[in-house]
Tab-separated table of C-alpha atoms and ligand atoms in Angstrom:
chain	number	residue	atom	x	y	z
A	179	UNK	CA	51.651	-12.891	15.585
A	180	UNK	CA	52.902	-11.098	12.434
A	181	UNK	CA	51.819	-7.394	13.680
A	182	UNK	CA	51.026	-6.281	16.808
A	183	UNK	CA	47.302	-6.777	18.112
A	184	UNK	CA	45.659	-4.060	20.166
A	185	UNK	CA	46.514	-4.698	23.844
A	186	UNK	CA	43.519	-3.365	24.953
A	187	UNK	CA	39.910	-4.802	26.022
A	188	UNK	CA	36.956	-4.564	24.013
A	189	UNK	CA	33.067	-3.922	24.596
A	190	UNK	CA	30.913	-6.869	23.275
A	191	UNK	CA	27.546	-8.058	23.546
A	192	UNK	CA	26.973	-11.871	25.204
A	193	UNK	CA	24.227	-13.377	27.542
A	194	UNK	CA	24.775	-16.030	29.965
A	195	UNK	CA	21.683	-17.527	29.714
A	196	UNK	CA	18.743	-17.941	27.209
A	197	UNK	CA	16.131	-15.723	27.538
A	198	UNK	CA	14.538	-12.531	25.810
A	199	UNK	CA	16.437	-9.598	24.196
A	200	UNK	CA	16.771	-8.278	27.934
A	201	UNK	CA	19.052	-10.736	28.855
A	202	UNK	CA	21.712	-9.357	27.068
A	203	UNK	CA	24.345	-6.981	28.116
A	204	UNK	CA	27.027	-5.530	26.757
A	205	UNK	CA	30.114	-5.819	28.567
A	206	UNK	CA	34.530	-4.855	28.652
A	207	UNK	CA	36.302	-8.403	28.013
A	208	UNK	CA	39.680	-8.614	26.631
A	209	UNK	CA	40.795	-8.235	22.657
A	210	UNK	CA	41.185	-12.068	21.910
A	211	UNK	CA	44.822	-12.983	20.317
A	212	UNK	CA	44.741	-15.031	16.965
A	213	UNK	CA	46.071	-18.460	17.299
A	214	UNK	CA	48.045	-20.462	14.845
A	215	UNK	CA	46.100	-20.553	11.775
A	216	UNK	CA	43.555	-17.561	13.101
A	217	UNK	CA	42.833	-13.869	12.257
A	218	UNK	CA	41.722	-10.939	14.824
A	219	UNK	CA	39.083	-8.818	13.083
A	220	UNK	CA	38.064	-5.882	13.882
A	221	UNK	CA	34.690	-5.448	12.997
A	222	UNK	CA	32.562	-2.785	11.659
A	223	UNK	CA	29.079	-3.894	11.186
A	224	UNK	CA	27.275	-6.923	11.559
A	225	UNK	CA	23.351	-7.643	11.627
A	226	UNK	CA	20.834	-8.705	13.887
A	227	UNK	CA	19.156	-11.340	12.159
A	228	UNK	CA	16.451	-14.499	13.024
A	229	UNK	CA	19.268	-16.957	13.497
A	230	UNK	CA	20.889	-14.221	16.005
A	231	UNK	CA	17.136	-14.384	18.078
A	232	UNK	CA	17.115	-18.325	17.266
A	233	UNK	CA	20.653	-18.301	19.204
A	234	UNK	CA	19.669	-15.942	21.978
A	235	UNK	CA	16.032	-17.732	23.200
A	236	UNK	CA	17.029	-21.144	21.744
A	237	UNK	CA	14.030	-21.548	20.064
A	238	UNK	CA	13.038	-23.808	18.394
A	239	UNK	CA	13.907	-26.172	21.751
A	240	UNK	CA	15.947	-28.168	19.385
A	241	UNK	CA	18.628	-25.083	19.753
A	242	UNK	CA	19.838	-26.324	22.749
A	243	UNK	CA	21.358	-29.490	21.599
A	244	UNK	CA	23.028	-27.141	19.098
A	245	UNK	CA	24.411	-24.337	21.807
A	246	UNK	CA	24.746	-25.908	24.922
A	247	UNK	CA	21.910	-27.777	27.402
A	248	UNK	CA	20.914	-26.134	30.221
A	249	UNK	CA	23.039	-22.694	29.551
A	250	UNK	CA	25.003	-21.619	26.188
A	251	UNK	CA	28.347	-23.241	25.957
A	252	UNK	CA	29.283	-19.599	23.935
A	253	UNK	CA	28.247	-16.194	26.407
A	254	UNK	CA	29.228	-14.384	23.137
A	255	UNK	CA	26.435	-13.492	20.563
A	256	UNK	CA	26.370	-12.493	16.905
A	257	UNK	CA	26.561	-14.803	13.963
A	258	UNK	CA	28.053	-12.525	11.175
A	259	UNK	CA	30.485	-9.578	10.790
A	260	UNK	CA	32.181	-7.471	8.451
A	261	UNK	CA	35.036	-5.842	9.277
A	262	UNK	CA	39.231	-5.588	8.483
A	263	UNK	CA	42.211	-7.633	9.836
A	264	UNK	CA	43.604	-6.229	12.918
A	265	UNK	CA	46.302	-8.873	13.194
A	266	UNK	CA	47.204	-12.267	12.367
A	267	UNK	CA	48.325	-15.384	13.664
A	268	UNK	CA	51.873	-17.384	12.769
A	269	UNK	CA	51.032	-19.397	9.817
A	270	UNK	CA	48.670	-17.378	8.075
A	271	UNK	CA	48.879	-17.099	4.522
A	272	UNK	CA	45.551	-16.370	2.656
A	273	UNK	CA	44.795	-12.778	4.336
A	274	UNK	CA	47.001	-9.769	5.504
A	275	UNK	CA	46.510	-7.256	8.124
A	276	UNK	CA	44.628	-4.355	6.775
A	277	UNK	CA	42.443	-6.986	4.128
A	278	UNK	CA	38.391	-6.792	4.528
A	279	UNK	CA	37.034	-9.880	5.060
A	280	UNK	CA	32.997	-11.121	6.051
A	281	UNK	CA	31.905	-14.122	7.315
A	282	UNK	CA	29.148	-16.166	9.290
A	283	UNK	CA	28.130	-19.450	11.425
A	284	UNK	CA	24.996	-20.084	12.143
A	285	UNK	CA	25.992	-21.436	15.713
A	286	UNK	CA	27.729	-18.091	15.937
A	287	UNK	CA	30.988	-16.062	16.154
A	288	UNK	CA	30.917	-13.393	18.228
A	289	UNK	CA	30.393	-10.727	15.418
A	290	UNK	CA	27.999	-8.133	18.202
A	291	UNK	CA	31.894	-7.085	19.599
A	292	UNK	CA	34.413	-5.093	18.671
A	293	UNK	CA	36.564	-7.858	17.765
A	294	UNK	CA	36.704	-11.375	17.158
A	295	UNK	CA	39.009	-14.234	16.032
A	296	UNK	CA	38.579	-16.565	13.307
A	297	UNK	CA	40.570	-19.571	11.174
A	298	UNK	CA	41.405	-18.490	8.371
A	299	UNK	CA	39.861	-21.247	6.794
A	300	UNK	CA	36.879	-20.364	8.365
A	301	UNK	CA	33.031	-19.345	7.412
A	302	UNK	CA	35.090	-16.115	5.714
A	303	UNK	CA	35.814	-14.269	2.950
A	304	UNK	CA	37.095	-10.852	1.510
A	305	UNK	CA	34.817	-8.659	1.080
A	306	UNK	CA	34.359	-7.765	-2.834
A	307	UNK	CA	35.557	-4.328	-3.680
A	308	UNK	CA	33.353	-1.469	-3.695
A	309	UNK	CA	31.017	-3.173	-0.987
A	310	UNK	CA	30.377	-1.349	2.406
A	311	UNK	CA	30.599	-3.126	5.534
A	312	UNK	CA	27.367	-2.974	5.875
A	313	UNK	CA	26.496	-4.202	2.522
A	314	UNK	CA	28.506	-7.333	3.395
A	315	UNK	CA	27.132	-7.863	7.004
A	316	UNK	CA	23.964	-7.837	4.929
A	317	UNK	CA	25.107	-10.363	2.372
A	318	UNK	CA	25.438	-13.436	4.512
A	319	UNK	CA	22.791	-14.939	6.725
A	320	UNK	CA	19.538	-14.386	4.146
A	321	UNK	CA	21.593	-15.200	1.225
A	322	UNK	CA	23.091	-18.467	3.388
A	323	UNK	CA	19.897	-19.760	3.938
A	324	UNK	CA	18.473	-19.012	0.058
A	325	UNK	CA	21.003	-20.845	-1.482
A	326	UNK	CA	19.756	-24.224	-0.018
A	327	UNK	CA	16.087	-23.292	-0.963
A	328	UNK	CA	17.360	-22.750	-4.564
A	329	UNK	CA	19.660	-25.863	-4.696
A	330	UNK	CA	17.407	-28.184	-3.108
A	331	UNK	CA	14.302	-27.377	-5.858
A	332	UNK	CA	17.174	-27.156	-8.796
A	333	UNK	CA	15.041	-23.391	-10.115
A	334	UNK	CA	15.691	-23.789	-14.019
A	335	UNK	CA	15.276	-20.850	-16.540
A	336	UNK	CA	11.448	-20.466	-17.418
A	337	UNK	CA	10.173	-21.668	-13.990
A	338	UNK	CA	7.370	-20.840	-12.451
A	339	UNK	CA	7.838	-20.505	-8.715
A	340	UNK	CA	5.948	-18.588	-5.724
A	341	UNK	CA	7.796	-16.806	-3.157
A	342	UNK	CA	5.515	-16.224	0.063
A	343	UNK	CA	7.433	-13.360	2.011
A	344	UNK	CA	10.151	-11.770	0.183
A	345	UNK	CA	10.596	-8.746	2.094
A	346	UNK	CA	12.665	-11.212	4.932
A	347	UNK	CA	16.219	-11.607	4.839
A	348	UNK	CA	15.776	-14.691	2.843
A	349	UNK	CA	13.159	-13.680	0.955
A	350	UNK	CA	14.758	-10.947	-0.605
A	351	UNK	CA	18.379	-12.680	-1.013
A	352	UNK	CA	16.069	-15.842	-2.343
A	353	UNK	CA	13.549	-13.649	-4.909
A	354	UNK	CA	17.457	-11.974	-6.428
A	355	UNK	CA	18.605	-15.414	-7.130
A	356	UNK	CA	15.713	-17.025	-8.346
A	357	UNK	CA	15.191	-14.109	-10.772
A	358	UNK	CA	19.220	-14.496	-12.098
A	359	UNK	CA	17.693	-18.010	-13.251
A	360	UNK	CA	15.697	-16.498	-15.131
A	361	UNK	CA	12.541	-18.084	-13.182
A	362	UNK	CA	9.149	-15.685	-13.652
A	363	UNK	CA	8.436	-15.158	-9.901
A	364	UNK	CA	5.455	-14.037	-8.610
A	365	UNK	CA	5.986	-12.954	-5.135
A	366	UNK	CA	3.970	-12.084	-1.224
A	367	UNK	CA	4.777	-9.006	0.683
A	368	UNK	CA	3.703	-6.048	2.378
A	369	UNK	CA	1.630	-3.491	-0.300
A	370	UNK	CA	4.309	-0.549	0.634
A	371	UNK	CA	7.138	-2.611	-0.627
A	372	UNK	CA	5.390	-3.678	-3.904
A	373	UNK	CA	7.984	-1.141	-6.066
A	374	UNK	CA	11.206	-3.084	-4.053
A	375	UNK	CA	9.964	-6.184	-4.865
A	376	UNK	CA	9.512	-5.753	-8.324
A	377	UNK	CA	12.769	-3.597	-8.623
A	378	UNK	CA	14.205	-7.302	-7.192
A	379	UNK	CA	12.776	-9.641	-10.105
A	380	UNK	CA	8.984	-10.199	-8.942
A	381	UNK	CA	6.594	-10.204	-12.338
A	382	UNK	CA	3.614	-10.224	-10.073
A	383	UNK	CA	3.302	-9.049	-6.796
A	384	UNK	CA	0.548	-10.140	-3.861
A	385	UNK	CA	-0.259	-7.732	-0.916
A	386	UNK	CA	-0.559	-10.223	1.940
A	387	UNK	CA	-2.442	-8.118	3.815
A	388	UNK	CA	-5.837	-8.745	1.462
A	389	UNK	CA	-5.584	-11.723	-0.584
A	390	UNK	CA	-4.177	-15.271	0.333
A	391	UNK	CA	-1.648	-16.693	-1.934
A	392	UNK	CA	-2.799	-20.069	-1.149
A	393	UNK	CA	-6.580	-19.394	-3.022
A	394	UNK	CA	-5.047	-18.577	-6.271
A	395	UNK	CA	-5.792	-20.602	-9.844
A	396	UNK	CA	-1.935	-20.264	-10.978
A	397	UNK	CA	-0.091	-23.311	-10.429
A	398	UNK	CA	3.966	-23.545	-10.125
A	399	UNK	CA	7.099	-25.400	-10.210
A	400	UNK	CA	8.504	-24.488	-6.828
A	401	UNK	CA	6.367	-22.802	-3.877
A	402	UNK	CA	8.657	-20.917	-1.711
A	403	UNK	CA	7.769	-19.933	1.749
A	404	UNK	CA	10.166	-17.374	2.989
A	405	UNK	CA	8.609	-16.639	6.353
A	406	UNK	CA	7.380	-20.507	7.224
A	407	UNK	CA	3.636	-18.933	7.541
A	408	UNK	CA	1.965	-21.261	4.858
A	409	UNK	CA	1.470	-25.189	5.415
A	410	UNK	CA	1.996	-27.943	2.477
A	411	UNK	CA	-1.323	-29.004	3.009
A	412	UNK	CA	-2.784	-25.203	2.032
A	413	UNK	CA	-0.037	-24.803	-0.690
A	414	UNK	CA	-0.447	-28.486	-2.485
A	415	UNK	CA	-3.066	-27.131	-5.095
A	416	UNK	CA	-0.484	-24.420	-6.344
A	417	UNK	CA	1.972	-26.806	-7.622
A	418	UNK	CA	2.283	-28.385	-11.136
A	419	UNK	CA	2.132	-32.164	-10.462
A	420	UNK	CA	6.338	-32.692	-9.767
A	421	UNK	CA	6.186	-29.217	-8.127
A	422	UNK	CA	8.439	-28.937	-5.035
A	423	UNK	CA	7.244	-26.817	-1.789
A	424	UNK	CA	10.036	-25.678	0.651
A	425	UNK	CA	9.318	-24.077	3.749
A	426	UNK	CA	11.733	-21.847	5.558
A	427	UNK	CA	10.186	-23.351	8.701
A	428	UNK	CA	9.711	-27.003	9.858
A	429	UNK	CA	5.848	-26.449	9.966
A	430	UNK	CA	3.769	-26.305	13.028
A	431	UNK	CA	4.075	-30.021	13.663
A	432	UNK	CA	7.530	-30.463	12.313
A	433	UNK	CA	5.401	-31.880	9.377
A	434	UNK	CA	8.090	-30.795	6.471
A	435	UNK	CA	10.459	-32.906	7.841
A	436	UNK	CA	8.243	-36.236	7.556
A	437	UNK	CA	6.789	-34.864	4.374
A	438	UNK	CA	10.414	-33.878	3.286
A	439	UNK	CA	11.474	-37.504	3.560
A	440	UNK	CA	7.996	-39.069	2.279
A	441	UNK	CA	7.227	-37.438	-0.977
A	442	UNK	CA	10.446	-38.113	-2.767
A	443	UNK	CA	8.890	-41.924	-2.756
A	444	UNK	CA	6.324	-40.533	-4.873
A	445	UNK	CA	6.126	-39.390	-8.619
A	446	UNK	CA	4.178	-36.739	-7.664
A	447	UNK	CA	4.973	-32.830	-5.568
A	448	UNK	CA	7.431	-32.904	-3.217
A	449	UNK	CA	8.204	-31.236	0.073
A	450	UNK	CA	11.910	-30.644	0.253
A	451	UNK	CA	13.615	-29.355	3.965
A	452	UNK	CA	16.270	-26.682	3.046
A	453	UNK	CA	19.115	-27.956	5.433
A	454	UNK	CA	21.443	-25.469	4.422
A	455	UNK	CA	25.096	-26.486	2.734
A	456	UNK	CA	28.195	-25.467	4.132
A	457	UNK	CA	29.776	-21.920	3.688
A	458	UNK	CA	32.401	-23.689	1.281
A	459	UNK	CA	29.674	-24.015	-0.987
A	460	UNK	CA	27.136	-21.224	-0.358
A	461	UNK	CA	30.036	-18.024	-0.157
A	462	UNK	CA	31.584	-18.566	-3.649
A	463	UNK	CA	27.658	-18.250	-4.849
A	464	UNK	CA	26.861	-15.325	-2.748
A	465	UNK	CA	30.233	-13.603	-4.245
A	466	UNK	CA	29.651	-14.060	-7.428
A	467	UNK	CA	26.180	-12.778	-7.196
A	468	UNK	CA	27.531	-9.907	-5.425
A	469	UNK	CA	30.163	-9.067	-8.082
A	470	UNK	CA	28.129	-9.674	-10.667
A	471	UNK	CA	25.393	-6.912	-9.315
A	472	UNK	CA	21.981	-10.035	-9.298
A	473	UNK	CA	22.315	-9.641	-5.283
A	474	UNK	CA	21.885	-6.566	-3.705
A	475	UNK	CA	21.169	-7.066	-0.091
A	476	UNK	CA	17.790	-5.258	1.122
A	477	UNK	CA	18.711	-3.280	3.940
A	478	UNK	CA	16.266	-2.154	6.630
A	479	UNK	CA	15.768	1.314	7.251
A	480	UNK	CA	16.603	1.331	10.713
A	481	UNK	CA	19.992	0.422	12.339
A	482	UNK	CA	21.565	0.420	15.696
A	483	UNK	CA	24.897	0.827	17.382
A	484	UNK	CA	25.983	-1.913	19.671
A	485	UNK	CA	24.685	0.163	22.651
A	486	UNK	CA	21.110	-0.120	21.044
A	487	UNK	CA	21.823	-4.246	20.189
A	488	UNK	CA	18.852	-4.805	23.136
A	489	UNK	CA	16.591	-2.549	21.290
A	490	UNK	CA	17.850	-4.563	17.951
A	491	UNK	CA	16.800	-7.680	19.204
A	492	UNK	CA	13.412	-6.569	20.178
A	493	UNK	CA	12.889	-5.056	17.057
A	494	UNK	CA	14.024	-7.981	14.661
A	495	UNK	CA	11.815	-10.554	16.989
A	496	UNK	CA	8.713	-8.537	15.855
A	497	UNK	CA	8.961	-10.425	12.734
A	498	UNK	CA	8.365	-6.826	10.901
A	499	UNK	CA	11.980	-6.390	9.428
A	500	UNK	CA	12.335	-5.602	6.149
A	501	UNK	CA	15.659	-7.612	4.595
A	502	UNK	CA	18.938	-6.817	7.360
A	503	UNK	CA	18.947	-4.907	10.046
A	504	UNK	CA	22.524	-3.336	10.570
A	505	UNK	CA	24.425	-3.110	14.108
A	506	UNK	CA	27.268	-0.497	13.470
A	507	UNK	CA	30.183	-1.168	15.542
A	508	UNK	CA	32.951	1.135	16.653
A	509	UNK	CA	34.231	4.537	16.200
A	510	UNK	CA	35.397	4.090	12.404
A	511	UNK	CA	31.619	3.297	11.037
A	512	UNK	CA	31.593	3.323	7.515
A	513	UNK	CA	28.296	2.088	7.244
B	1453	LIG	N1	15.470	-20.931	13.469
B	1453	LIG	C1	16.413	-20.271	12.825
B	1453	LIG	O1	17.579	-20.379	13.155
B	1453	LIG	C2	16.034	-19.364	11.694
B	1453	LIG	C3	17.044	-18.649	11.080
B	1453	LIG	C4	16.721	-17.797	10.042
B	1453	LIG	C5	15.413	-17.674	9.635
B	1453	LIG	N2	14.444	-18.419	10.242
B	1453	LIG	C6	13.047	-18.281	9.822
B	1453	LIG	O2	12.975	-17.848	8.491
B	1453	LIG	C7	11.881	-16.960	8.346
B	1453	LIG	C8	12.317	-15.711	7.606
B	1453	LIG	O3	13.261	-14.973	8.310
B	1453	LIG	P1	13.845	-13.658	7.629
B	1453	LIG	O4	14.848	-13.102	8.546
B	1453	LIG	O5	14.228	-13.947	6.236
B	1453	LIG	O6	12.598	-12.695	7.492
B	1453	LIG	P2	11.613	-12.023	8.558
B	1453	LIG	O7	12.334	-11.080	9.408
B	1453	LIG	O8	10.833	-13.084	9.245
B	1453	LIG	O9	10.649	-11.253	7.517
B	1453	LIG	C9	9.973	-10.119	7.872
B	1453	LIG	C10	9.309	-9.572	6.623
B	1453	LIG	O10	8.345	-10.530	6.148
B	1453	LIG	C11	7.100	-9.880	5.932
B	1453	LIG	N3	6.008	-10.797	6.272
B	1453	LIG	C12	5.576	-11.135	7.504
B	1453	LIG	N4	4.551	-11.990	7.423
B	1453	LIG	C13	4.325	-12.199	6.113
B	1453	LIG	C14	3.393	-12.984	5.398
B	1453	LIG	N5	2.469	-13.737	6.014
B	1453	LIG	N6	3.446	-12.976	4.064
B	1453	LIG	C15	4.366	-12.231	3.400
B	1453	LIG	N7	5.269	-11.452	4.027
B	1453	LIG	C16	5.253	-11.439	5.377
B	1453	LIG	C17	7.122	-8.677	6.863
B	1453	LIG	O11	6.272	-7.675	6.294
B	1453	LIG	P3	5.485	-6.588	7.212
B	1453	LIG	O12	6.186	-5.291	6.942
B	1453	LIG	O13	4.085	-6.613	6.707
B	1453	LIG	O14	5.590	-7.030	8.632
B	1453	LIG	C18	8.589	-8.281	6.862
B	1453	LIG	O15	8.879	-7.393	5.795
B	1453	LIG	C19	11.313	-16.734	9.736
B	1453	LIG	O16	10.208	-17.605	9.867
B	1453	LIG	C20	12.407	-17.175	10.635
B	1453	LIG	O17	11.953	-17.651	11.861
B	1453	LIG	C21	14.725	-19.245	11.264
């Protein structure tokens, strides 16, 4: 190691088993040491997000092939973080104790801790100046999962596309991007969040609450559903006849992946599945969005300290967040 790590323990959140938000606790384990290659990080903030809750009740079932069988192969939870090098390991050359670096895995890292350790050739990056930590917590999972909704419908400048939900995490990273293509986006949410969404990009905005997207006369390039609460079936009559409808979930019989792989036969609207690209791909975009000032992550207006991450959990699985909901860790919170 080229400086000395804290020799110390740390508190972090894991679970042993799948289960609700109760099944976590938050525990003392040791401060991990950075192997060859590897950075320790000490973290300041990271979210609780719906990959986090997709991690913690593996569900959809399909999660457990990804994180282990019967129990999860990883007792440590969290799939982003922002934070600072605390040390590094022999052969590191890219970062340098004291630089700010962000980063996420959708399988997760162990970002709900004080600490963690990561290659640094990892799902990481530095964080761009003048961002808070929790600004770049906030940056990553949404934004992830956007980019592979925009690249798989290849949004051109003059566009007409629909995005259902984009008060989510991925709505909101997803509505940012789409309107830096210059794409006139009309746009589902909540009334009371009518100003953020157009202050985002929206040229039209629809309260969910009293009318259904799905009944309208407009037609459009690309439907977008942020929140995976509309069908392709109810959203076929939007599109224009090569339109492309991407779902953020697999539909309520997994029917977006059959479609996904049948319509492309066709001339006509296509379903495409946004299986998301690798971080080597998806961070440079996110950065340069962020520099450039087209992305700026929606925060919620509640947060929580890794004592409250139960509470976090519970709150995030109501489905009712509005963009990222910050956990602030440790004393130094510059959140
Ligand atoms: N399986 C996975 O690993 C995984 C990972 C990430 C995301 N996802 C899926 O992706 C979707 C989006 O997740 P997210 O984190 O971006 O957002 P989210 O937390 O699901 O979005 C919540 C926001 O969406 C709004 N909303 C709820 N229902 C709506 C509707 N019918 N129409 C329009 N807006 C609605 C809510 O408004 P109110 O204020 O009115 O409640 C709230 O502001 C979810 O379906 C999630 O399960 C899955």
């Amino acid at each position: 190691m080229n400086a000395m790590a804290p020799n110390n323990t740390m508190r972090a959140a894991k679970r042993d088993a799948y289960g609700p938000p109760e099944a976590i606790s938050v525990t003392r384990l040791p401060v991990p040491s950075p192997n060859r290659g590897e950075l320790l990080v000490r973290i300041h903030a990271t979210t609780v997000n719906r990959t986090d809750c997709a991690n913690l009740t593996a569900r959809p079932l399909v999660m457990h092939l990804v994180l282990g069988i019967r129990t999860p192969r990883q007792a440590r939870i969290g799939t982003d973080f922002a934070g600072e090098v605390a040390a590094v390991g022999t052969g590191v050359t890219r970062y340098r104790v004291g630089d700010r670096i962000c980063g996420f895995r959708d399988t997760g890292l162990g970002g709900q801790a004080e600490y963690l350790t990561i290659a640094e050739d990892g799902p990481v990056m530095s964080i761009p100046a003048g961002l808070s930590d929790a600004v770049a917590a906030a940056s990553l999972e949404g934004a992830h999962y956007a980019f592979a909704f925009l690249q798989r419908a290849n949004v051109q400048a003059g566009q007409r596309v629909l995005i259902n939900g984009g008060t989510g995490a991925i709505g909101s990273a997803l509505l940012q991007f789409t309107a830096a293509c210059d794409a006139e986006i009309t746009v589902t949410g909540p009334a009371d969040a009518a100003g953020i969404l157009y202050g985002m990009g929206a040229r039209r905005v629809i309260d969910y609450t009293r009318q259904d997207f799905t009944q309208s006369a407009e037609r459009y390039d690309c439907v977008f559903d942020a929140v995976g609460k509309s069908t392709f079936g109810r959203c076929r009559g939007l599109l224009s006849r090569t339109g492309v409808y991407i779902s953020s979930e697999p539909g309520p019989y997994w029917q977006n992946v059959g479609y996904a792989l049948l319509t492309p036969l066709g001339r006509g609207k296509r379903v495409r599945f946004p299986v998301p690209y690798g971080h080597e791909h998806s961070f440079p975009f996110i950065r340069r969005h962020l520099e450039a000032g087209t992305f700026v992550p929606l925060l919620d207006e509640r947060s929580f300290t890794l004592d409250g991450v139960v509470e976090a959990y519970r709150y995030v699985l109501t489905g009712r967040k509005r963009g990222n909901v910050i956990l602030r860790i440790g004393e130094k919170d510059r959140c």
